[in-house]
Amino acid sequence: MQIGIGLPNTLDADRETLLTWAERAEDGPFTSLGVFDRLVYRSTDPLATLAACIGYTEDIQLVTSIVAGPLRNDALLAKRAATVDRLSGGRLTLGLALGARPEDYEAAGVNFDGRGRRFSKQLNSLRESWEDDEIGPEPAREGGPHLLVGGDSDPTFNRVGRYADGYIHGGGPPRAFERKAEQARAAWAESGRPGDPDLWGHGYFALGEDAAERGREYLLDYYAFTGPFAEKIADSLLTTPQEVLQFVRGYADAGCDELLLFPTVADDDQYDRLETLIETEWR
Amino acid sequence: MQVTVVGGGPAGLYASTLLKKERPDWEITVYERDPADNTYGWGVVFSDATLSNLREADTKTHERITDAFVRWDPIDIHLEGESIRCGGHTFAGIMRSELLTILQERAAEVGVELRHGDEIDEGDVEELVDESDLLIGADGLNSTVRTTYEAAFRPSVSMGDAKFAWFGTEKPFDVFTFVFRENEHGLWRVHAYPGRMSTFIVECTEATWEAAGMDEKSEDEALAYVEDLFADHLDGHELRSKLYAWRNFPVVECGSWSMGEDVVLLGDAAHTAHFSIGSGTKLALEDAISLLEGVREHGDDVRSALNHYEKERRPRVEGLQDAAERSQRYFENVERYWDLPPEQFAYNLLTRSGRISYDSLKLRDVGYADGYDRWFETQASEATTEPLAARPPLHQPLSLRETTIDNRLVGSRPPSHEATDGRPADGYVDDLRERAESGPGLLLPDPIAVNATGRITPGTPGLYDDAHESTWADLVETVHAETDAAIGAQLFHAGRRGATRPRERGLDRPLPPDERWEVYAPSATPYAPGGPEPTAMDDSDCERVRDAFVRATERADAAGFDYLQLHAGHGYLLSSFLSPLTNDRDDEYGGSLENRMRYPLSVFDAVRDVWPDEKPLGVCLQATDWNLQGLKTRESLQVARELADRECDLLSIVAGQATVRERPRYDPTVLTDFTETYRNESGLPALSTSYVTTYDDVNTLVGSGRADLCTFNG
């Protein structure tokens, strides 16, 4: 299993922090850089953020985990993703899911209802744009960026089997990931797709007592729209090296291919702590 | 801190005891509508006697409960004239009333206030929530707390299909005992287990229950009927009932187990698990422990403690509920297995929940497990005497007509697109050869098109000209020369799923218009939105395609294949005749199921005519379209029976992909469940295409009669 680090792009981080983290991650133990997507929030745009990182990095994978697909116009999304893929030399992994926040849809002027059906069509149309020549640019990789689909429902796994290159899990303990990974593998096998689906996971960290409290507050705020469930998410925050390692090992055992660890506090100190931990204890 | 517990059953009493011990300053009150000395219920059973976490949580309760335990470890299975025992299943049982007394005493000892005879209704619940800092809904199956806050807990209660009733008897049963008995009304099952008084649960299907007139019998008549039916197991002892009733088992699940800042559900109020795996009480007690751990971790921060509880418990409880659901389905459908030989019937019963596998039976009772292997080998090899030692089921041969498949593993691979004009690429052939060398009993390459329009992608392999035939013949020859594997060919026509792009980047994405070929289907409806419109097949198309199947069959024989399988699933041509979603013809091939299956069956017959008698012919069949308007499993089973009448030799079961509009269930065991149903309902051997990755899985599936062969992705 490889480990990626999330950029603090929903944490109101300044230019300096975002780009330094990206630059350092390139040299550190991390194999990918993740970003979140949220419209009505003090966050930066996921694909634009990754585009900014292109010039500061060489090899590291650039990952959206995740972008709310149906919030966006298919052709525009296809073009932006192809652009990032091309300019980064084929480093984009496009993680897509439905997006669960009605206010984001409202702000974008897009219907919240029926987004599942639109999402399936969108996945097909993204593939089409990347393979055909009408909408440029031609992505760096044949067939377009690596495509991951996230979510929990049976239609999600249908989409993974039908359109994606893999599955990206929405977070939770390793046992929860394991069950979903099994479903993704079964969907893949049943759809008759060659090879195996890529399996990605993600978790939240805030190392140190002070950070833990702030991280918790952030998660409660970020997930406020889920009601009491926000508490559960906040409770799963990894706040000690021990917790992080147990989590990482659990995911590795469950067959995860790449695990993204997202910060909940945008301090350089958080980057340092995670880097040291992963470098010394995991590799 | 004021803690209110609604319900004085095991969950409520144990949780209050643990919390009071941890936080003596908390005031804890338990409300129970029944009096303290109520003795409702018979024995409760713990499927795992160690319960070491119980000891850690409260030693005194653990001691008192385990002192009162009756322990046993074998399971006895009684069938007509046969009795089979398997050991190693450590169980412990205790009378429900004794358990309650112990828990009540212990709760009182530590200072919990117990209010018996206090019925709590919905209005009371809301009042209690206002007064309390934590309200625990431990009020069982029909939880008032749960109903009061349905919007928050989002419960679903689904009722089982079978009827069951609890009885008690003085007849001592020394171990967990299953009895199966058939009479003129149907097949009855008994779950009996030891205790100061034995528990005796009788279960049957609704049809049997009605046939026996149980709905009209008085309590005395019903007792007399059951006593008479099981007289030989009761040895003259009578049955007793408390609150006599025949019920259907309700499965409770909840979207959330907690609400707001301070309300939580425990035990049966939150989740139930079928009585046949004996874990309801264990779950309740463990819920309480987990809640205690939440409080230890988070102290007075109740909300966080509840999160901790749910986060820790839910995956475990759901895992157990899955197993319980499988066990429940087994007991609701025992009729399906009744034709299995008694030895296999018992083995199937022991492995029903998915929690006990071939390997774990070896650990539990090696004598039983080895004996079973020897029996299985005797069956498979048709030997007259049982061997001294046998190999596991997956290594046993399977004879289909005159082809012997050496073992139960099937090497397969997903559809490839590395062919040129139907001729398999060298790399592809090499890959198949390698797979054959890894030791499967049968090598079954991905579907081979019977003509060019029957390809999925431009690279789909075919068997419709001499170059194809000789490529396959070379492969067959090498496989036969270098390995013991049999090799099969799977023939298909992609129908309206043809002319698509390679599958690496998704399924059913049509080729660009200038690269497409004409695709054929029963009706002129495209597979995917925006996809090419297929040509609705006329009589001559039907005949032409049938001929293509026949000619490909002849070539398959000439190439030396040992086995032939027709693909009538996944929305390919043959299955799209079967499915009402894809067939709106008004000729003899459309309309009723009888009409819809006519064309695929005619292809089967035509192929059987030219395929040599000594070689087996099988069909890959669609179990469901995963669409309410689509092909139903009931209908598809009808097709399977038709195939059985036509001496089809093997069924391979798949599901879904009839159309893009589907609601599939992606669960690693779903195809296994289908395979098992088809095998045991149609009597045909079956190949499981499920996602199986361990030899243990294969041994379990084959050993228990859920499948005869398994595709293997190890």
PDB file of N, CA and C in Angstrom, chain B residues 521-523 536-543 546 576-577 582-600:
ATOM      1  N   ALA B 521     -30.612  -8.220 -32.222  1.00  0.00           N
ATOM      2  CA  ALA B 521     -31.266  -8.456 -30.939  1.00  0.00           C
ATOM      3  C   ALA B 521     -32.708  -8.862 -31.208  1.00  0.00           C
ATOM      4  N   PRO B 522     -33.367  -9.382 -30.178  1.00  0.00           N
ATOM      5  CA  PRO B 522     -34.785  -9.737 -30.369  1.00  0.00           C
ATOM      6  C   PRO B 522     -35.605  -8.506 -30.760  1.00  0.00           C
ATOM      7  N   SER B 523     -35.276  -7.366 -30.180  1.00  0.00           N
ATOM      8  CA  SER B 523     -36.038  -6.148 -30.454  1.00  0.00           C
ATOM      9  C   SER B 523     -35.083  -4.992 -30.710  1.00  0.00           C
ATOM     10  N   ALA B 536     -33.818  -5.771 -35.206  1.00  0.00           N
ATOM     11  CA  ALA B 536     -34.677  -6.803 -34.625  1.00  0.00           C
ATOM     12  C   ALA B 536     -34.629  -8.019 -35.536  1.00  0.00           C
ATOM     13  N   MET B 537     -34.319  -9.167 -34.969  1.00  0.00           N
ATOM     14  CA  MET B 537     -34.057 -10.340 -35.797  1.00  0.00           C
ATOM     15  C   MET B 537     -35.328 -10.894 -36.432  1.00  0.00           C
ATOM     16  N   ASP B 538     -35.275 -11.112 -37.738  1.00  0.00           N
ATOM     17  CA  ASP B 538     -36.414 -11.786 -38.369  1.00  0.00           C
ATOM     18  C   ASP B 538     -36.115 -13.287 -38.397  1.00  0.00           C
ATOM     19  N   ASP B 539     -37.027 -14.064 -39.001  1.00  0.00           N
ATOM     20  CA  ASP B 539     -36.874 -15.520 -38.979  1.00  0.00           C
ATOM     21  C   ASP B 539     -35.539 -15.971 -39.552  1.00  0.00           C
ATOM     22  N   SER B 540     -35.145 -15.309 -40.644  1.00  0.00           N
ATOM     23  CA  SER B 540     -33.917 -15.794 -41.270  1.00  0.00           C
ATOM     24  C   SER B 540     -32.706 -15.423 -40.414  1.00  0.00           C
ATOM     25  N   ASP B 541     -32.769 -14.270 -39.718  1.00  0.00           N
ATOM     26  CA  ASP B 541     -31.684 -13.924 -38.785  1.00  0.00           C
ATOM     27  C   ASP B 541     -31.593 -14.982 -37.684  1.00  0.00           C
ATOM     28  N   CYS B 542     -32.758 -15.343 -37.167  1.00  0.00           N
ATOM     29  CA  CYS B 542     -32.785 -16.335 -36.085  1.00  0.00           C
ATOM     30  C   CYS B 542     -32.143 -17.642 -36.552  1.00  0.00           C
ATOM     31  N   GLU B 543     -32.491 -18.032 -37.755  1.00  0.00           N
ATOM     32  CA  GLU B 543     -31.960 -19.282 -38.256  1.00  0.00           C
ATOM     33  C   GLU B 543     -30.447 -19.180 -38.516  1.00  0.00           C
ATOM     34  N   ARG B 546     -28.631 -19.308 -35.234  1.00  0.00           N
ATOM     35  CA  ARG B 546     -28.651 -20.682 -34.701  1.00  0.00           C
ATOM     36  C   ARG B 546     -27.639 -21.541 -35.464  1.00  0.00           C
ATOM     37  N   SER B 576     -31.143 -12.155 -24.001  1.00  0.00           N
ATOM     38  CA  SER B 576     -32.037 -11.034 -24.279  1.00  0.00           C
ATOM     39  C   SER B 576     -33.351 -11.531 -24.905  1.00  0.00           C
ATOM     40  N   PHE B 577     -33.364 -12.787 -25.352  1.00  0.00           N
ATOM     41  CA  PHE B 577     -34.665 -13.379 -25.699  1.00  0.00           C
ATOM     42  C   PHE B 577     -35.437 -13.715 -24.430  1.00  0.00           C
ATOM     43  N   THR B 582     -36.017  -6.918 -22.730  1.00  0.00           N
ATOM     44  CA  THR B 582     -35.288  -6.768 -23.980  1.00  0.00           C
ATOM     45  C   THR B 582     -35.971  -7.489 -25.121  1.00  0.00           C
ATOM     46  N   ASN B 583     -37.113  -8.093 -24.815  1.00  0.00           N
ATOM     47  CA  ASN B 583     -37.810  -8.861 -25.836  1.00  0.00           C
ATOM     48  C   ASN B 583     -39.255  -8.387 -25.871  1.00  0.00           C
ATOM     49  N   ASP B 584     -39.601  -7.567 -26.880  1.00  0.00           N
ATOM     50  CA  ASP B 584     -41.025  -7.205 -26.989  1.00  0.00           C
ATOM     51  C   ASP B 584     -41.601  -7.702 -28.315  1.00  0.00           C
ATOM     52  N   ARG B 585     -41.137  -8.865 -28.713  1.00  0.00           N
ATOM     53  CA  ARG B 585     -41.615  -9.464 -29.970  1.00  0.00           C
ATOM     54  C   ARG B 585     -43.044  -9.946 -29.800  1.00  0.00           C
ATOM     55  N   ASP B 586     -43.752 -10.011 -30.930  1.00  0.00           N
ATOM     56  CA  ASP B 586     -45.101 -10.559 -30.832  1.00  0.00           C
ATOM     57  C   ASP B 586     -45.230 -11.868 -31.617  1.00  0.00           C
ATOM     58  N   ASP B 587     -44.070 -12.465 -31.967  1.00  0.00           N
ATOM     59  CA  ASP B 587     -44.153 -13.765 -32.648  1.00  0.00           C
ATOM     60  C   ASP B 587     -43.986 -14.887 -31.619  1.00  0.00           C
ATOM     61  N   GLU B 588     -43.680 -16.099 -32.094  1.00  0.00           N
ATOM     62  CA  GLU B 588     -43.604 -17.236 -31.164  1.00  0.00           C
ATOM     63  C   GLU B 588     -42.414 -17.131 -30.213  1.00  0.00           C
ATOM     64  N   TYR B 589     -41.511 -16.154 -30.436  1.00  0.00           N
ATOM     65  CA  TYR B 589     -40.347 -15.985 -29.571  1.00  0.00           C
ATOM     66  C   TYR B 589     -40.528 -14.881 -28.532  1.00  0.00           C
ATOM     67  N   GLY B 590     -41.709 -14.258 -28.507  1.00  0.00           N
ATOM     68  CA  GLY B 590     -41.915 -13.159 -27.556  1.00  0.00           C
ATOM     69  C   GLY B 590     -43.187 -13.346 -26.757  1.00  0.00           C
ATOM     70  N   GLY B 591     -43.329 -12.569 -25.691  1.00  0.00           N
ATOM     71  CA  GLY B 591     -44.555 -12.644 -24.892  1.00  0.00           C
ATOM     72  C   GLY B 591     -44.351 -13.458 -23.632  1.00  0.00           C
ATOM     73  N   SER B 592     -45.031 -14.603 -23.557  1.00  0.00           N
ATOM     74  CA  SER B 592     -44.961 -15.416 -22.336  1.00  0.00           C
ATOM     75  C   SER B 592     -43.544 -15.974 -22.156  1.00  0.00           C
ATOM     76  N   LEU B 593     -43.267 -16.424 -20.946  1.00  0.00           N
ATOM     77  CA  LEU B 593     -41.958 -17.029 -20.696  1.00  0.00           C
ATOM     78  C   LEU B 593     -41.757 -18.229 -21.619  1.00  0.00           C
ATOM     79  N   GLU B 594     -42.809 -18.992 -21.801  1.00  0.00           N
ATOM     80  CA  GLU B 594     -42.729 -20.169 -22.667  1.00  0.00           C
ATOM     81  C   GLU B 594     -42.231 -19.755 -24.060  1.00  0.00           C
ATOM     82  N   ASN B 595     -42.777 -18.640 -24.559  1.00  0.00           N
ATOM     83  CA  ASN B 595     -42.337 -18.146 -25.865  1.00  0.00           C
ATOM     84  C   ASN B 595     -40.918 -17.598 -25.809  1.00  0.00           C
ATOM     85  N   ARG B 596     -40.643 -16.843 -24.760  1.00  0.00           N
ATOM     86  CA  ARG B 596     -39.338 -16.179 -24.687  1.00  0.00           C
ATOM     87  C   ARG B 596     -38.202 -17.182 -24.595  1.00  0.00           C
ATOM     88  N   MET B 597     -38.466 -18.332 -23.969  1.00  0.00           N
ATOM     89  CA  MET B 597     -37.361 -19.287 -23.863  1.00  0.00           C
ATOM     90  C   MET B 597     -37.257 -20.190 -25.083  1.00  0.00           C
ATOM     91  N   ARG B 598     -38.207 -20.073 -25.996  1.00  0.00           N
ATOM     92  CA  ARG B 598     -38.243 -21.004 -27.124  1.00  0.00           C
ATOM     93  C   ARG B 598     -36.979 -20.896 -27.990  1.00  0.00           C
ATOM     94  N   TYR B 599     -36.586 -19.665 -28.311  1.00  0.00           N
ATOM     95  CA  TYR B 599     -35.414 -19.537 -29.189  1.00  0.00           C
ATOM     96  C   TYR B 599     -34.125 -20.048 -28.518  1.00  0.00           C
ATOM     97  N   PRO B 600     -33.811 -19.577 -27.300  1.00  0.00           N
ATOM     98  CA  PRO B 600     -32.598 -20.106 -26.662  1.00  0.00           C
ATOM     99  C   PRO B 600     -32.621 -21.629 -26.544  1.00  0.00           C
TER     100      PRO B 600
END
